[in-house]
Coordinates of C-alpha atoms and ligand atoms in Angstrom, one line a residue:
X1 CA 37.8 2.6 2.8
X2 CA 37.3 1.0 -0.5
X3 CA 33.4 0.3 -1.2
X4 CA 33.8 -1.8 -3.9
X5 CA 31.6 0.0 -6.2
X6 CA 28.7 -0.5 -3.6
X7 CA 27.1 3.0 -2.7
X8 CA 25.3 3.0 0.5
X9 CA 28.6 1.2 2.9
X10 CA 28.2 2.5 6.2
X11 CA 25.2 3.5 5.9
X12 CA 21.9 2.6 7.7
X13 CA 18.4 2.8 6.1
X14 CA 15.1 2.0 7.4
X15 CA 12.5 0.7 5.7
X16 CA 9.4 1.4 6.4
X17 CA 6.8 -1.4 4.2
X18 CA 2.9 -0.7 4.2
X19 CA -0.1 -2.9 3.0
X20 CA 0.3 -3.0 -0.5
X21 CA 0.1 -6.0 -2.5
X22 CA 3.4 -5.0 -3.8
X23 CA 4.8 -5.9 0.1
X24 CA 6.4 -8.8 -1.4
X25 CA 8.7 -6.6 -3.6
X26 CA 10.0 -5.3 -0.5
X27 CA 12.1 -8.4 0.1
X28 CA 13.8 -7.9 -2.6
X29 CA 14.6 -4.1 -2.0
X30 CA 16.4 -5.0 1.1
X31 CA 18.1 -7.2 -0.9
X32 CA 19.2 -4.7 -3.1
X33 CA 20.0 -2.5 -0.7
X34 CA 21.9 -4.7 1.7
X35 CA 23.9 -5.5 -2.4
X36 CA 25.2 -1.9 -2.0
X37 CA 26.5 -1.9 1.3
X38 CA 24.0 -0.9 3.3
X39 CA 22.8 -1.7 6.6
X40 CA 18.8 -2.2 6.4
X41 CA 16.4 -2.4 9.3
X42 CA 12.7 -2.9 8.5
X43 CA 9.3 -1.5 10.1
X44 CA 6.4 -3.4 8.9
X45 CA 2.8 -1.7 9.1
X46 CA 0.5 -4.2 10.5
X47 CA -1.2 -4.7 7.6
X48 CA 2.3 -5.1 5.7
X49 CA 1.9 -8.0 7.9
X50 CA -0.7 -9.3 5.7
X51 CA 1.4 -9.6 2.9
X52 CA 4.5 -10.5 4.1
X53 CA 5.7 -11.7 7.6
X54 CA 8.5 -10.2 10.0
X55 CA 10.6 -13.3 9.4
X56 CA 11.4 -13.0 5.8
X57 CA 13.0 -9.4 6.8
X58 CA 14.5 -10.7 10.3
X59 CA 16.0 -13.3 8.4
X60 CA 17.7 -11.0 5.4
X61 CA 18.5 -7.8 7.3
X62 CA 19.8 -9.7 10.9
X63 CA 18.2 -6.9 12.7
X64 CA 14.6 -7.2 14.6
X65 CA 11.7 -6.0 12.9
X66 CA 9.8 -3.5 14.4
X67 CA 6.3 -4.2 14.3
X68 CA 4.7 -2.1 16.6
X69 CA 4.7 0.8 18.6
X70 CA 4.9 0.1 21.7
X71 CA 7.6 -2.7 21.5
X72 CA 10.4 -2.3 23.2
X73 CA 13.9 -3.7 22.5
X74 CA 15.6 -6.0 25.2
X75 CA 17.6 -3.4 26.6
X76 CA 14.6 -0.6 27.2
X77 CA 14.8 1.2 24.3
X78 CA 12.2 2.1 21.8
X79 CA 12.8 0.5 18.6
X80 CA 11.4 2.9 17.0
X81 CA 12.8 5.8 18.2
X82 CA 16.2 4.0 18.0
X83 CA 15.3 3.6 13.9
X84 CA 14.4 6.9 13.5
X85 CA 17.7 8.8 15.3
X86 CA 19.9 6.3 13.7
X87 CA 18.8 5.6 10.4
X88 CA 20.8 7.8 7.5
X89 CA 18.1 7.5 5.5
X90 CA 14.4 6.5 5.3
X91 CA 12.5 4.7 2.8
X92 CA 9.1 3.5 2.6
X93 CA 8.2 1.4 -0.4
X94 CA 5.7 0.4 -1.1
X95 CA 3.8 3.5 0.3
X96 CA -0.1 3.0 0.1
X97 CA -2.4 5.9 -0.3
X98 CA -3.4 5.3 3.7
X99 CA -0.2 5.6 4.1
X100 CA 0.5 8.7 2.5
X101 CA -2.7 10.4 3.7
X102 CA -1.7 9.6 7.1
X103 CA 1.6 10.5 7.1
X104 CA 0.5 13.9 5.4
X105 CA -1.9 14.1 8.6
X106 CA 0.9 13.7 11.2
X107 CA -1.1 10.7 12.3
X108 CA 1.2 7.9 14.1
X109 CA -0.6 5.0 14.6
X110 CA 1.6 2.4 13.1
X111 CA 5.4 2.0 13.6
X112 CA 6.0 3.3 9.6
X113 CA 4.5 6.6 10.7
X114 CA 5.4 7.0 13.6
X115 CA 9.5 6.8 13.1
X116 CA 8.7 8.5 10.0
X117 CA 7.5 11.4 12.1
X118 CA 10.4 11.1 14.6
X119 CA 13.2 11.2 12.4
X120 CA 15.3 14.0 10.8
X121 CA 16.9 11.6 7.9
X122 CA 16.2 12.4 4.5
X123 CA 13.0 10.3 3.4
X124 CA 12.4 8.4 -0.2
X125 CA 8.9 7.6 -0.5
X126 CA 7.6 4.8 -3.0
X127 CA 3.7 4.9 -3.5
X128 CA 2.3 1.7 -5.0
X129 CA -2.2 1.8 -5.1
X130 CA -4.9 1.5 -7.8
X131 CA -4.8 3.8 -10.8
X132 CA -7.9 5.6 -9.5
X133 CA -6.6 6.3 -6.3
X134 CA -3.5 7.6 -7.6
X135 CA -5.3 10.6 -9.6
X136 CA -7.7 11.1 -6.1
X137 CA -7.3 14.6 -5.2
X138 CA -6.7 13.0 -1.3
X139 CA -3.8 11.5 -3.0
X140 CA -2.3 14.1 -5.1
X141 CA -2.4 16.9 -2.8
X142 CA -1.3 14.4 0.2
X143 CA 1.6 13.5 -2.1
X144 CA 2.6 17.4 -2.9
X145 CA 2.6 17.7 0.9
X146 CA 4.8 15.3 1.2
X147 CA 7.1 16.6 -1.6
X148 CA 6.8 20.4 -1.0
X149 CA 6.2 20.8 2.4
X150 CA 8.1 17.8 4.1
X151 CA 11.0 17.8 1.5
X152 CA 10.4 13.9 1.1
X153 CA 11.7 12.3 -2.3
X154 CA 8.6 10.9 -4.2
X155 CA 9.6 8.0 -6.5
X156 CA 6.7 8.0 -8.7
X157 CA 4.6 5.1 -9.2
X158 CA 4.5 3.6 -12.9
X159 CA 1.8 2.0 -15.4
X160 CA 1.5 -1.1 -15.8
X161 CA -0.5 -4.3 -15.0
X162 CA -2.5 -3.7 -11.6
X163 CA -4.2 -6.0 -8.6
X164 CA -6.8 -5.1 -9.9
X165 CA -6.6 -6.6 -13.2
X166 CA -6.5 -3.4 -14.8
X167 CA -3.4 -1.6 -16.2
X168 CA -2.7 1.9 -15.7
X169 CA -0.7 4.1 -13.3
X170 CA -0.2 2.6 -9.6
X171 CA 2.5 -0.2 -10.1
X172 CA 5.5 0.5 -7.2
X173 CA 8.2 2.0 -9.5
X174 CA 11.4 -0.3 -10.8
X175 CA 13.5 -1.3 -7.6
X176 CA 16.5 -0.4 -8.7
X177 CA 14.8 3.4 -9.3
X178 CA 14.3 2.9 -6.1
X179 CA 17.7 2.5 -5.0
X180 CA 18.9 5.3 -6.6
X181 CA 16.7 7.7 -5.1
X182 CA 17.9 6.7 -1.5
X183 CA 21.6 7.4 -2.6
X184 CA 20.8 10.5 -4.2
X185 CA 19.1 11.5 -1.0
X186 CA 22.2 11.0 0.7
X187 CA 24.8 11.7 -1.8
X188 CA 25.7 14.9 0.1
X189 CA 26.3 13.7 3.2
X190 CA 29.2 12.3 4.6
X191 CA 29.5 8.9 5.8
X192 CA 29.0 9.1 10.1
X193 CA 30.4 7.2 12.4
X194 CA 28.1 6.5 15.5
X195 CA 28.2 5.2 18.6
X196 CA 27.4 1.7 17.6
X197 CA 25.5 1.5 21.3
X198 CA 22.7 4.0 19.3
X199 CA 21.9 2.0 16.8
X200 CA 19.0 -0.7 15.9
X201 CA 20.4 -4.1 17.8
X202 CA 21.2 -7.6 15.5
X203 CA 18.2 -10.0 15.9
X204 CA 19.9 -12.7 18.9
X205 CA 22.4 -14.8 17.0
X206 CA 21.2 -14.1 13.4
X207 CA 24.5 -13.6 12.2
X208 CA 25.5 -16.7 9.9
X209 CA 27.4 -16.9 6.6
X210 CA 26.0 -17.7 3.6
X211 CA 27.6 -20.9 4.6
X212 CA 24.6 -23.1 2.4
X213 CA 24.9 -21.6 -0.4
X214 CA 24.7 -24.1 -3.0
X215 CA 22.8 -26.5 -1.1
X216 CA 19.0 -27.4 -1.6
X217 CA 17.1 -27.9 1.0
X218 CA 13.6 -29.7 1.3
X219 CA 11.4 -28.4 4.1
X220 CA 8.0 -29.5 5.0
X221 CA 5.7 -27.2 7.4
X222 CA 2.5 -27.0 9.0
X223 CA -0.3 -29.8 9.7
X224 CA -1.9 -31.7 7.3
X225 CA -5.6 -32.0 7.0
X226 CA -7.3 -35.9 6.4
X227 CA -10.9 -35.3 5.1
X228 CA -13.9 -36.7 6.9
X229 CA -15.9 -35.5 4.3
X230 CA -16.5 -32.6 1.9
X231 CA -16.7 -30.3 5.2
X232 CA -14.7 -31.6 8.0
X233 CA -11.4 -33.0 8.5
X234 CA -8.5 -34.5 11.0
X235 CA -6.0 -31.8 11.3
X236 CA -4.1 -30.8 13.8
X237 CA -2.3 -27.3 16.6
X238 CA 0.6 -27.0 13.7
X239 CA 0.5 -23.2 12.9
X240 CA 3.8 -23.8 10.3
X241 CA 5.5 -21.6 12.3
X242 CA 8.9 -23.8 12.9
X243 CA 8.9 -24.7 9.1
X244 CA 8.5 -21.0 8.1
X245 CA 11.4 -19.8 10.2
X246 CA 13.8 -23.1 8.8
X247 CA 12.8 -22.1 5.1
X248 CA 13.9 -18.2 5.7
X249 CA 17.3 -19.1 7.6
X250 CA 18.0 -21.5 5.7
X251 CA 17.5 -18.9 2.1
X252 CA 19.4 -16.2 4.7
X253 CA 21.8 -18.8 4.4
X254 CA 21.8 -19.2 0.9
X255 CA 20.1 -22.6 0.5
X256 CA 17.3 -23.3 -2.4
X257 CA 14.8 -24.3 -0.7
X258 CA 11.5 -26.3 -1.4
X259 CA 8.5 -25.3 1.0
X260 CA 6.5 -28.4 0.9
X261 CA 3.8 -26.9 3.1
X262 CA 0.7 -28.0 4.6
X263 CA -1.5 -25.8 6.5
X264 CA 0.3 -23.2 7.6
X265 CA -1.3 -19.8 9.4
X266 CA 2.2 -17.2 8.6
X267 CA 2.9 -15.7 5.5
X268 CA 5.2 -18.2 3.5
X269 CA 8.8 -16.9 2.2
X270 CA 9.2 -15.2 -0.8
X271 CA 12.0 -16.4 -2.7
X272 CA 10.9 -20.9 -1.6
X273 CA 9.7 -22.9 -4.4
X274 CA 6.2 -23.3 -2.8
X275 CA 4.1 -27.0 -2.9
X276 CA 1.2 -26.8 -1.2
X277 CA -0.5 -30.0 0.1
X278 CA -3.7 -30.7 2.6
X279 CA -3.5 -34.6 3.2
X280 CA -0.5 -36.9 4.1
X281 CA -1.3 -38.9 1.1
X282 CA -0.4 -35.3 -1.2
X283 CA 2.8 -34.5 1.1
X284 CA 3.8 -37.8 0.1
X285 CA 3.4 -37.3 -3.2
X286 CA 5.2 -34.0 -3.1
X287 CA 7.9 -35.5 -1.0
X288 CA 8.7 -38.4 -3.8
X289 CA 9.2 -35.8 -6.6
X290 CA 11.1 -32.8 -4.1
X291 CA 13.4 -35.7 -3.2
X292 CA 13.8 -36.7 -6.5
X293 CA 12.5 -40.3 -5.9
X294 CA 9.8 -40.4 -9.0
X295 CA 6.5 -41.8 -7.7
X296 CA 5.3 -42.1 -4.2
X297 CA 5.2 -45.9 -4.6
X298 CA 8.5 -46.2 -5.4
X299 CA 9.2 -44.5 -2.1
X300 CA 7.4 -47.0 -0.1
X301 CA 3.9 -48.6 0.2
X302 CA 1.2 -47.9 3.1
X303 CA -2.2 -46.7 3.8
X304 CA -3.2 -43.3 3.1
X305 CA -2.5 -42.9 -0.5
X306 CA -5.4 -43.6 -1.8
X307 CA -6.8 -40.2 -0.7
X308 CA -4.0 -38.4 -3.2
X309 CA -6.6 -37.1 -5.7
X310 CA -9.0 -34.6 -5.2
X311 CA -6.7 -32.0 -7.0
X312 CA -6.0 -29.6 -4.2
X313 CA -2.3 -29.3 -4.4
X314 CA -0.9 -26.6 -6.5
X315 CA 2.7 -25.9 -7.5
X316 CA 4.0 -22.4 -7.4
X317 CA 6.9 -23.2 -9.0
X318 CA 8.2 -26.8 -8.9
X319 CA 11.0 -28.3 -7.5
X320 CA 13.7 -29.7 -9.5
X321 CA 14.6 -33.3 -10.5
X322 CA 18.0 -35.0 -8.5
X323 CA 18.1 -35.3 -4.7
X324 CA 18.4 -32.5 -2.5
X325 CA 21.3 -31.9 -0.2
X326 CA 18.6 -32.1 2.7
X327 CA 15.4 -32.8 4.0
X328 CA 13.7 -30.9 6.9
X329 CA 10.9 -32.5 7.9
X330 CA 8.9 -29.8 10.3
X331 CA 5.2 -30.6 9.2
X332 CA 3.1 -32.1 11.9
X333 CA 2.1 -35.3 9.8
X334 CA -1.2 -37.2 10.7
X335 CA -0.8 -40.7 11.9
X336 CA -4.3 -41.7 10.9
X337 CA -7.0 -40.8 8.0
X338 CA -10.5 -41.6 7.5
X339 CA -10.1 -45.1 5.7
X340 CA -13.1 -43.9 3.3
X341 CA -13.8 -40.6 3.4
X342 CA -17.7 -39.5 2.6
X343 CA -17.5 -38.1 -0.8
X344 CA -20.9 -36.3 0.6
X345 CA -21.4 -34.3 3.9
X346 CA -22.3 -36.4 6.6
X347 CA -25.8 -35.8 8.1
X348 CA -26.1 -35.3 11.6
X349 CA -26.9 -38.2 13.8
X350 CA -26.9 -39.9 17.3
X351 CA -23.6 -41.7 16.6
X352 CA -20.7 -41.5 14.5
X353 CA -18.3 -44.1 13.7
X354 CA -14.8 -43.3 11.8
X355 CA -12.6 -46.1 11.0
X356 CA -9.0 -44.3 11.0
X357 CA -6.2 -46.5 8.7
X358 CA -2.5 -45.4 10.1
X359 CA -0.5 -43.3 7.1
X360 CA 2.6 -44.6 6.2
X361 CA 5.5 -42.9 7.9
X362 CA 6.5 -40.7 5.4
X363 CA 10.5 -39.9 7.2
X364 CA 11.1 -43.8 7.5
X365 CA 9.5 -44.1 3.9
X366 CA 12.3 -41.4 2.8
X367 CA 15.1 -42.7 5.4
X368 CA 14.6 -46.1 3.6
X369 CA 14.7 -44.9 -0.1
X370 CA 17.9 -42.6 0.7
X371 CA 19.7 -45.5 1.7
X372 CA 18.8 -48.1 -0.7
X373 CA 20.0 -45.4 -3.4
X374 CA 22.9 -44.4 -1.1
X375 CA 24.6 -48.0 -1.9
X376 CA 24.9 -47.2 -5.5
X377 CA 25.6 -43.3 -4.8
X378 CA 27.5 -43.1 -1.5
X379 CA 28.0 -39.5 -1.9
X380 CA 24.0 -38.7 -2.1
X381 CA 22.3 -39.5 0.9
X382 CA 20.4 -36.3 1.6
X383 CA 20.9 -35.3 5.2
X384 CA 17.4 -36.4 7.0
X385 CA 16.0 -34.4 10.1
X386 CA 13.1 -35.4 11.5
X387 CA 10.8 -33.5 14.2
X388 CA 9.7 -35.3 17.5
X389 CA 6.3 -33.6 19.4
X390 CA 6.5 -35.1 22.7
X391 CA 4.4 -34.2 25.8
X392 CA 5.9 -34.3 28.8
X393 CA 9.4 -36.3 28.5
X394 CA 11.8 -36.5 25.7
X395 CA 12.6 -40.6 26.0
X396 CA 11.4 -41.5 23.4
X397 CA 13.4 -39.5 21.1
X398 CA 16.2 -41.3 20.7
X399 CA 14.3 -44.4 19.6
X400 CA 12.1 -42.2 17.0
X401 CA 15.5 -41.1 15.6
X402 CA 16.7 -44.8 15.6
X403 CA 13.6 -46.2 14.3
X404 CA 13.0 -43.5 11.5
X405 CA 16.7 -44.1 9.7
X406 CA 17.0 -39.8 10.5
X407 CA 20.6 -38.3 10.8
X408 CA 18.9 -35.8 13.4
X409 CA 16.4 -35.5 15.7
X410 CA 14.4 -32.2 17.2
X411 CA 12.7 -33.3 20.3
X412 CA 10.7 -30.7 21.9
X413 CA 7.8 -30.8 24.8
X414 CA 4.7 -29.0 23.3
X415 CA 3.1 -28.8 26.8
X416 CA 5.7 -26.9 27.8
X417 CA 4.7 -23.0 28.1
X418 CA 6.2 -21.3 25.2
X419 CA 6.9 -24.5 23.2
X420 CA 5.2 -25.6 20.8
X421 CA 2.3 -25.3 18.3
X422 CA 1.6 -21.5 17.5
X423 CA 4.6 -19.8 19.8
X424 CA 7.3 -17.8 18.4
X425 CA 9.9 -19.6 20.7
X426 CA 10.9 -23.4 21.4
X427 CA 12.9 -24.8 23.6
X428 CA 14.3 -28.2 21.6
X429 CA 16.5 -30.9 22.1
X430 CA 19.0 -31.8 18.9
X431 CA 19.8 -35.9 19.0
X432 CA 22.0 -37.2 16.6
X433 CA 22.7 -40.8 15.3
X434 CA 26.3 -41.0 17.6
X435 CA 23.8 -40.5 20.7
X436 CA 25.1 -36.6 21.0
X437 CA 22.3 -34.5 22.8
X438 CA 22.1 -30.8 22.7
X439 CA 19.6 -29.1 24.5
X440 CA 19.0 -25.6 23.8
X441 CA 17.5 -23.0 26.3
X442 CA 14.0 -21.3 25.2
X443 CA 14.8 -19.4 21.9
X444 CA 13.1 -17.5 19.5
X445 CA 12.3 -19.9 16.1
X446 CA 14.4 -18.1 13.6
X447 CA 17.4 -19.2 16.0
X448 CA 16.3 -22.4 16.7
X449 CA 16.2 -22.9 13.1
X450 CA 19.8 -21.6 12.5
X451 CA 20.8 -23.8 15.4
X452 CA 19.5 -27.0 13.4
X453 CA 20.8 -25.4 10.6
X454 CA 24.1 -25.4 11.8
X455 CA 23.9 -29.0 12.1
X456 CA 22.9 -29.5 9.1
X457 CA 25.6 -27.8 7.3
X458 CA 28.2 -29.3 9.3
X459 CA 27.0 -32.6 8.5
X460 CA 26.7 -32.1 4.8
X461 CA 30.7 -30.9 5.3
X462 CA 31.4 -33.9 6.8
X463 CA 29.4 -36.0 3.9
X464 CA 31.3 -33.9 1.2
X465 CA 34.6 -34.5 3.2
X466 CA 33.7 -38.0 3.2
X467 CA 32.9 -39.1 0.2
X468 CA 36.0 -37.1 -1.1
X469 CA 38.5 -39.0 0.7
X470 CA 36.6 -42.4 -0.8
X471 CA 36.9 -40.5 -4.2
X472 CA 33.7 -39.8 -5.0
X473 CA 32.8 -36.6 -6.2
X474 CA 30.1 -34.6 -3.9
X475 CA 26.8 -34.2 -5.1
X476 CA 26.8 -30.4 -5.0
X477 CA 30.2 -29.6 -6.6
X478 CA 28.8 -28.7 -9.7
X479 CA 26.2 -26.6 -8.2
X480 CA 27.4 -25.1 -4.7
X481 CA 28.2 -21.2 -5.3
X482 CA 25.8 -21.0 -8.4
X483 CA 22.7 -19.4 -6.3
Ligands
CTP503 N1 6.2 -38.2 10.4 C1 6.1 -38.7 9.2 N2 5.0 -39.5 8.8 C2 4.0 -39.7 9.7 C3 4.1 -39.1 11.0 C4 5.2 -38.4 11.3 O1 7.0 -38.5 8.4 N3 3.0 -40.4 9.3 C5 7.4 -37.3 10.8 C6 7.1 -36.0 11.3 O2 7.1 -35.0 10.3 C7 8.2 -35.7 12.3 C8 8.6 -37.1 12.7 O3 8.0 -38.0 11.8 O4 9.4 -35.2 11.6 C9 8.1 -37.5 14.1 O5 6.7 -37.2 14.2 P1 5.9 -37.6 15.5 O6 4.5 -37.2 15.3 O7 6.6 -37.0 16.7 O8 6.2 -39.1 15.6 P2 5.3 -40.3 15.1 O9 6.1 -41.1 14.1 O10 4.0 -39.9 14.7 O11 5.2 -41.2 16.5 P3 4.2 -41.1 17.7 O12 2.8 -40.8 17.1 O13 4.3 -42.4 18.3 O14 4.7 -40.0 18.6

């Protein structure tokens, strides 16, 4: 079999990631890994959790994460137990000091430590901590444990810049060190070939090409938040959850995507260029420039932007001029704002009158712009899909698609048990402007959000195949393949 240069084909590895702050790197290690060949499935330590959540690594490795002890796959199984006898090797980077002294300790309270403790495959360890905790004697005899006793490989943390603002020894060593450590740990060993019934299952319809590659994608999540005054505010149930899970498929898929996001309650995706907003009035603002439409009063005119200041939106990294190839609109958007906020806190009292203005609808807004641009550049109207939170029937859905100028619709009942605001599943309803409905059964998020992600790619294909035959060039032709 010819491995291309790539040096862990056919092999499994687990990793196992702990509560470090260098979680995040962790993403990219899988990456890494799954570059050589490998087949990676992740256990994440609950506080790992903190850092970075399941999704990111559901998403990237196509396997379930294993999060706890005492889950249990579909079929029965343990899922950790499965990791551990099938994994060919085990790595767990970062590794915190906890971590280490626990594992040292024999003590299996978290998923990491527990498979660790199960399995016979040769382990790579990767501590990341604070310099001074490095040097502990805890530390460096739970690390010569490790090393002498248990035959683990220690990749040695480095110096450098810390969380805590200091610099010394403590930083998780160089990925790539990283990598070569797990295929050293393996380079005796030949290749098996088990039973693939054995092994760690694929995550429920995760498997997808990188079939957006190319393509940017816009993506707003979460609720946003209209202030009363300096304390309180209009928000809403959105936990960001549905938004989250779009923006990992859809980089899974090989999109750039821009997380416009609102509040949202789950860790946010590694590798998204990040906004973050709090009022409508901001996500419009971030809207116009992710879409590539200049000011929001170019976009459109309506209440609600006149509470765009108070400087609370910051740009991780910001999106780029031009249009996108598509906008997911996910956020749960408020229909009304305080028409003057206090600019102090409100006293108590008997009686409290608000007078609400309506926000412009921001979809419609965007619907409108795309097309009036559209007539002079046939080939760039972004593909628009717009969410509809209905409570207890889906009628109206077809006019909201209608009426907002949207290429798609995603209809769901939030009253519904397991729908909805905060769940991990939805059951939805896909509408599209030739009056095609699709409704899906109960699903977890990530798939519903490959599900309207297939959609979407097959309707920028059919743009691109479009405006080809009228000769126009497609928007992305100069781009697609480049990410
Ligand atoms: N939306 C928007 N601007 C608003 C309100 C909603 O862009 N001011 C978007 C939402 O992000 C969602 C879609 O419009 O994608 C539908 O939101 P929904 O709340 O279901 O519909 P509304 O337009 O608010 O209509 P209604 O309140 O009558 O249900």
């Amino acid at each position: 079999m010819s491995t291309g240069g790539r040096r862990l084909v056919g092999r499994l590895i687990a990793l196992g990631v702990t509560g470090s702050i260098a979680a995040y790197k962790a993403v990219e290690l899988l990456r890494l890994l799954t570059a050589e060949g490998a087949d990676v499935v992740v256990l994440l330590s609950p506080s790992a959790q903190r850092f970075v959540g399941p999704l990111s690594f559901a998403a990237l490795s196509r396997h379930p994460v294993e999060t706890d002890v005492l889950d249990l796959l579909p079929d029965g199984r343990i899922g950790h137990i499965v990791i551990a006898d099938s994994a060919d090797a085990f790595v767990v980077a970062p590794a915190t000091a906890h971590w280490l002294a626990a594992m040292a300790s024999g003590l299996a309270g978290d998923v990491v430590t527990a498979a660790a403790l199960a399995t016979s495959a040769p382990m790579v360890v990767a501590p990341a901590m604070d310099g001074d905790m490095w040097r502990h004697p805890a530390t460096v005899s739970n690390v010569s444990r490790l090393r002498d006793v248990f035959g683990y490989a220690v990749v040695s943390p480095e110096a450098g810049p810390l969380a805590s603002g200091q610099s010394g020894m403590g930083r998780l060593a160089e990925l790539p060190s990283i990598v070569d450590a797990v295929v050293a740990a393996l380079a005796e060993r030949p290749i098996r070939q088990p039973d693939p019934a054995s092994r760690p299952p694929l995550a429920e319809g995760l498997i997808r090409e990188a079939d957006l590659a190319g393509r940017r994608i816009v993506i707003t999540a979460g609720g946003t938040r209209e202030p009363i005054d300096p304390v309180r505010y209009i928000g809403n149930r959105s936990t960001g959850k549905m938004g989250v899970a779009l923006a990992e498929a859809a980089l899974a898929r090989g999109a750039r995507v821009t997380l416009i996001a609102a509040a949202v309650e789950v860790p946010l995706p590694v590798h998204a260029d990040v906004t973050h907003v709090e009022t409508t009035a901001e996500l419009r603002e971030a809207l116009a420039t992710a879409m590539g439409l200049g000011s929001p009063g170019s976009v459109g005119s309506g209440a609600g932007s006149g509470a765009a200041a108070g400087g609370r939106r910051q740009t991780r990294s910001g999106p780029g001029a031009g249009a996108p190839d598509a906008l997911v609109m996910a956020a749960a958007v408020a229909d009304f704002t305080p028409a003057a906020p206090s600019e102090r806190k409100i006293q108590r009292r008997d009686r409290l009158h608000l007078e609400l203005s309506p926000t412009p609808d921001l979809l419609a807004e965007i619907a409108a712009a795309a097309d009036a641009r559209a007539v002079t550049a046939p080939a760039g109207r972004p593909v628009l899909v717009g969410f509809a939170a209905e409570t207890g029937s889906l009628d109206r859905a077809a006019e909201k698609l209608r009426a907002k100028g949207v290429d798609l619709l995603v209809a769901n009942d939030v009253s519904e048990p397991g729908s909805g605001f905060g769940t991990d599943t939805n059951r939805v309803t896909i509408l599209d402007r030739s009056g095609t409905v699709e409704s899906l059964p109960l699903l977890g998020k990530l798939e519903v959000a490959n599900r309207i992600l297939d959609r979407v790619a097959t309707a920028l294909d059919a743009r691109d195949a479009a405006a080809q035959t009228a000769g126009a060039k497609p928007p992305s032709t100069a781009t697609r393949g480049s990410t």
